[in-house]
Every structure is written in C-alpha cells, then in structure tokens.
Coordinates of C-alpha atoms in Angstrom, one line a residue:
X1 CA 0.0 0.2 -0.1
X2 CA 0.8 3.7 -1.0
X3 CA 0.1 6.5 1.4
X4 CA 0.4 10.1 0.6
X5 CA 0.0 12.7 2.7
X6 CA -1.5 16.1 1.3
X7 CA 0.0 19.6 2.6
X8 CA -3.0 20.3 4.5
X9 CA -2.8 17.1 6.4
X10 CA -5.2 14.5 3.7
X11 CA -3.8 11.3 4.0
X12 CA -4.7 8.9 0.6
X13 CA -3.7 5.4 0.9
X14 CA -3.6 3.5 -2.3
X15 CA -4.1 -0.2 -2.2
X16 CA -1.5 -2.0 -4.0
X17 CA -4.3 -3.9 -6.5
X18 CA -5.3 -0.8 -7.8
X19 CA -1.6 0.4 -8.6
X20 CA -1.1 -2.6 -10.3
X21 CA -4.8 -2.0 -12.4
X22 CA -3.3 1.8 -13.0
X23 CA -0.2 0.1 -14.7
X24 CA -2.0 -1.9 -17.0
X25 CA -2.3 1.1 -18.7
X26 CA 0.9 2.6 -19.4
X27 CA 1.6 4.1 -22.9
X28 CA 4.6 2.5 -23.7
X29 CA 4.3 2.7 -27.1
X30 CA 3.5 5.4 -29.3
X31 CA 0.5 3.7 -30.7
X32 CA -1.2 3.2 -27.4
X33 CA -4.0 5.0 -26.3
X34 CA -4.7 7.3 -23.4
X35 CA -6.4 5.6 -20.7
X36 CA -8.7 6.3 -17.8
X37 CA -11.3 5.6 -15.3
X38 CA -12.5 6.5 -11.9
X39 CA -11.2 6.1 -8.1
X40 CA -13.0 4.2 -5.7
X41 CA -13.0 3.8 -1.9
X42 CA -13.7 5.3 1.3
X43 CA -13.0 7.7 3.4
X44 CA -12.3 6.8 7.1
X45 CA -14.9 8.0 9.4
X46 CA -14.2 11.4 11.6
X47 CA -10.7 11.9 10.0
X48 CA -9.4 13.1 6.4
X49 CA -8.5 9.8 5.3
X50 CA -8.9 8.2 2.4
X51 CA -7.7 4.9 1.0
X52 CA -8.4 3.9 -3.0
X53 CA -9.3 0.5 -2.9
X54 CA -9.7 -0.1 -6.5
X55 CA -10.4 1.8 -9.9
X56 CA -12.2 1.4 -13.3
X57 CA -11.2 0.1 -16.1
X58 CA -11.4 1.8 -19.9
X59 CA -15.2 1.2 -20.9
X60 CA -15.7 0.5 -24.6
X61 CA -17.8 3.9 -24.9
X62 CA -14.6 6.0 -23.3
X63 CA -13.3 8.5 -25.6
X64 CA -9.8 7.3 -26.1
X65 CA -6.9 8.9 -28.1
X66 CA -3.2 9.7 -27.9
X67 CA -3.1 12.3 -26.3
X68 CA -6.9 12.5 -24.7
X69 CA -9.1 10.5 -22.8
X70 CA -13.2 11.5 -22.0
X71 CA -15.0 9.0 -19.6
X72 CA -18.3 8.1 -20.5
X73 CA -20.2 9.0 -17.4
X74 CA -23.3 6.4 -17.3
X75 CA -20.7 3.3 -17.2
X76 CA -18.9 5.2 -14.4
X77 CA -22.0 5.8 -12.4
X78 CA -23.4 2.5 -12.9
X79 CA -19.8 1.4 -11.7
X80 CA -20.2 3.7 -8.5
X81 CA -23.8 2.4 -7.8
X82 CA -23.2 -1.1 -7.7
X83 CA -20.4 -0.9 -5.3
X84 CA -22.0 1.4 -2.8
X85 CA -25.0 -1.3 -2.9
X86 CA -22.4 -4.3 -3.0
X87 CA -20.2 -2.5 0.3
X88 CA -24.1 -1.4 2.2
X89 CA -22.3 2.6 1.4
X90 CA -19.0 2.0 2.2
X91 CA -17.2 2.2 -1.4
X92 CA -17.8 5.3 -2.9
X93 CA -16.3 7.6 -5.9
X94 CA -13.1 9.3 -4.6
X95 CA -11.7 10.9 -7.9
X96 CA -10.4 10.5 -11.1
X97 CA -7.5 8.5 -13.6
X98 CA -5.9 8.5 -16.6
X99 CA -2.9 8.3 -18.8
X100 CA -0.6 10.6 -20.0
X101 CA 2.4 9.9 -23.0
X102 CA 5.0 11.1 -21.1
X103 CA 7.2 11.0 -17.8
X104 CA 6.4 12.7 -14.9
X105 CA 3.2 13.6 -15.7
X106 CA 1.5 16.9 -14.7
X107 CA -2.2 17.7 -15.0
X108 CA -3.3 20.0 -18.2
X109 CA -5.5 22.3 -18.4
X110 CA -8.5 19.9 -19.3
X111 CA -7.8 18.1 -16.1
X112 CA -7.9 21.2 -14.2
X113 CA -10.8 22.1 -15.8
X114 CA -12.9 18.5 -15.0
X115 CA -11.9 18.9 -11.4
X116 CA -13.1 22.5 -10.8
X117 CA -16.1 21.0 -12.6
X118 CA -16.5 18.1 -10.2
X119 CA -16.1 20.4 -6.8
X120 CA -18.5 23.0 -8.6
X121 CA -21.8 20.8 -9.7
X122 CA -20.8 18.9 -6.4
X123 CA -20.9 15.8 -8.1
X124 CA -19.1 14.2 -5.7
X125 CA -19.8 12.9 -1.9
X126 CA -17.0 13.7 -0.1
X127 CA -15.0 17.3 0.1
X128 CA -11.6 16.1 -0.7
X129 CA -11.6 14.8 -5.1
X130 CA -8.5 13.0 -6.0
X131 CA -6.4 12.9 -9.2
X132 CA -3.4 10.2 -10.5
X133 CA -2.0 10.4 -14.0
X134 CA 0.1 7.8 -14.6
X135 CA 3.1 8.8 -16.7
X136 CA 4.8 6.7 -19.4
X137 CA 7.8 5.5 -17.0
X138 CA 5.0 4.3 -13.9
X139 CA 5.3 7.6 -12.0
X140 CA 2.6 8.9 -10.5
X141 CA 1.0 12.2 -10.7
X142 CA -0.8 12.7 -7.2
X143 CA -3.5 15.6 -6.9
X144 CA -6.4 16.5 -4.4
X145 CA -9.0 19.8 -4.3
X146 CA -10.7 20.7 -1.5
X147 CA -14.2 22.1 -2.2
X148 CA -14.0 23.6 1.3
X149 CA -10.6 26.0 0.3
X150 CA -10.8 26.3 -3.3
X151 CA -11.0 24.2 -6.3
X152 CA -7.5 24.1 -7.7
X153 CA -5.2 20.8 -7.6
X154 CA -2.9 20.6 -4.7
X155 CA -0.1 18.8 -5.8
X156 CA 0.7 16.1 -3.1
X157 CA 3.7 13.9 -4.3
X158 CA 4.8 12.4 -7.4
X159 CA 6.1 9.0 -7.2
X160 CA 9.1 8.1 -9.2
X161 CA 9.2 4.5 -11.2
X162 CA 7.5 1.6 -8.9
X163 CA 7.0 -1.8 -9.9

C-alpha cells in the first residue's frame, strides 16, 4: 500500500491492487491510447483519511486517443452505484485517474477544468477529490482538490517509477 500525505494533512492510501491495475494502462508505445477511469474507495470516519481500494477500467464507450481521454459518465455511475450497494454504502467515488504519454506527468488544463467542474457541481460525495495521472515511466502524479477551500488541485507528490 502507498500512502501520501497532502500539505493540509489529508492522507490518501492506495492499495497495491489498484496500483497494479493503473500500470496495466501505461502508454509504453507510440500507438498506445490514453486510458482512464474513476478512483473508488472510502473515507475513514471523523478524519481526512481516504483509501483507494479499486479503480474502474476503460469502457468501450469512453473516448480515447493518444493525447486525450474522456470517460463515459453513465458507465462510471453504474460502477459507483453497484459498488455502493455491494459494500452497504461504504465504497464510493473518490476521484479520477488517467494516463499521459509523458514522463513525470502533470495535469493539463483539461484535467484542471474537469476537477474544478466536479467541485463546482458537487457531483462527489466527499469534500476532497483526488487525481492520479500515470506516466510512461510508471511515475504517478497524485493531486487533490478540496471544495471547502478552493477548486484548485493541490500537488502532493510524484511517486517515481514503481514496480
């Protein structure tokens, strides 16, 4: 399990199984398309500590190209609803993930706009929304936006190549 502490002391744990799934979609070759989905997990009661226990994988209805990914909202919502029901209201949406065809990935303007929209329309259950971007070298950008303070993404940490 990987643990990240953000500047505001929010803690995010990412289970190994979720990391392994993320790495299935690394854009290793020039023909590889961006991939993405949603982060799924839970918040620990009474503290700002979250755990990503799973991710959704790309759906055939997603829009994918070498330099862009747009997930299908209906497919993602169906996954959220299913896991919410199966977990008796514990597992829920925590944020977004996708790949970038670059080393040491950073959020694009489109990524920032998406997170701001999620914060703005209150489509998330929790105050915090997380963003993971997977680079070609298996490095991870891990960011967070906090709707109680701002809709900007707070950079936490870039994990180097993980195997």
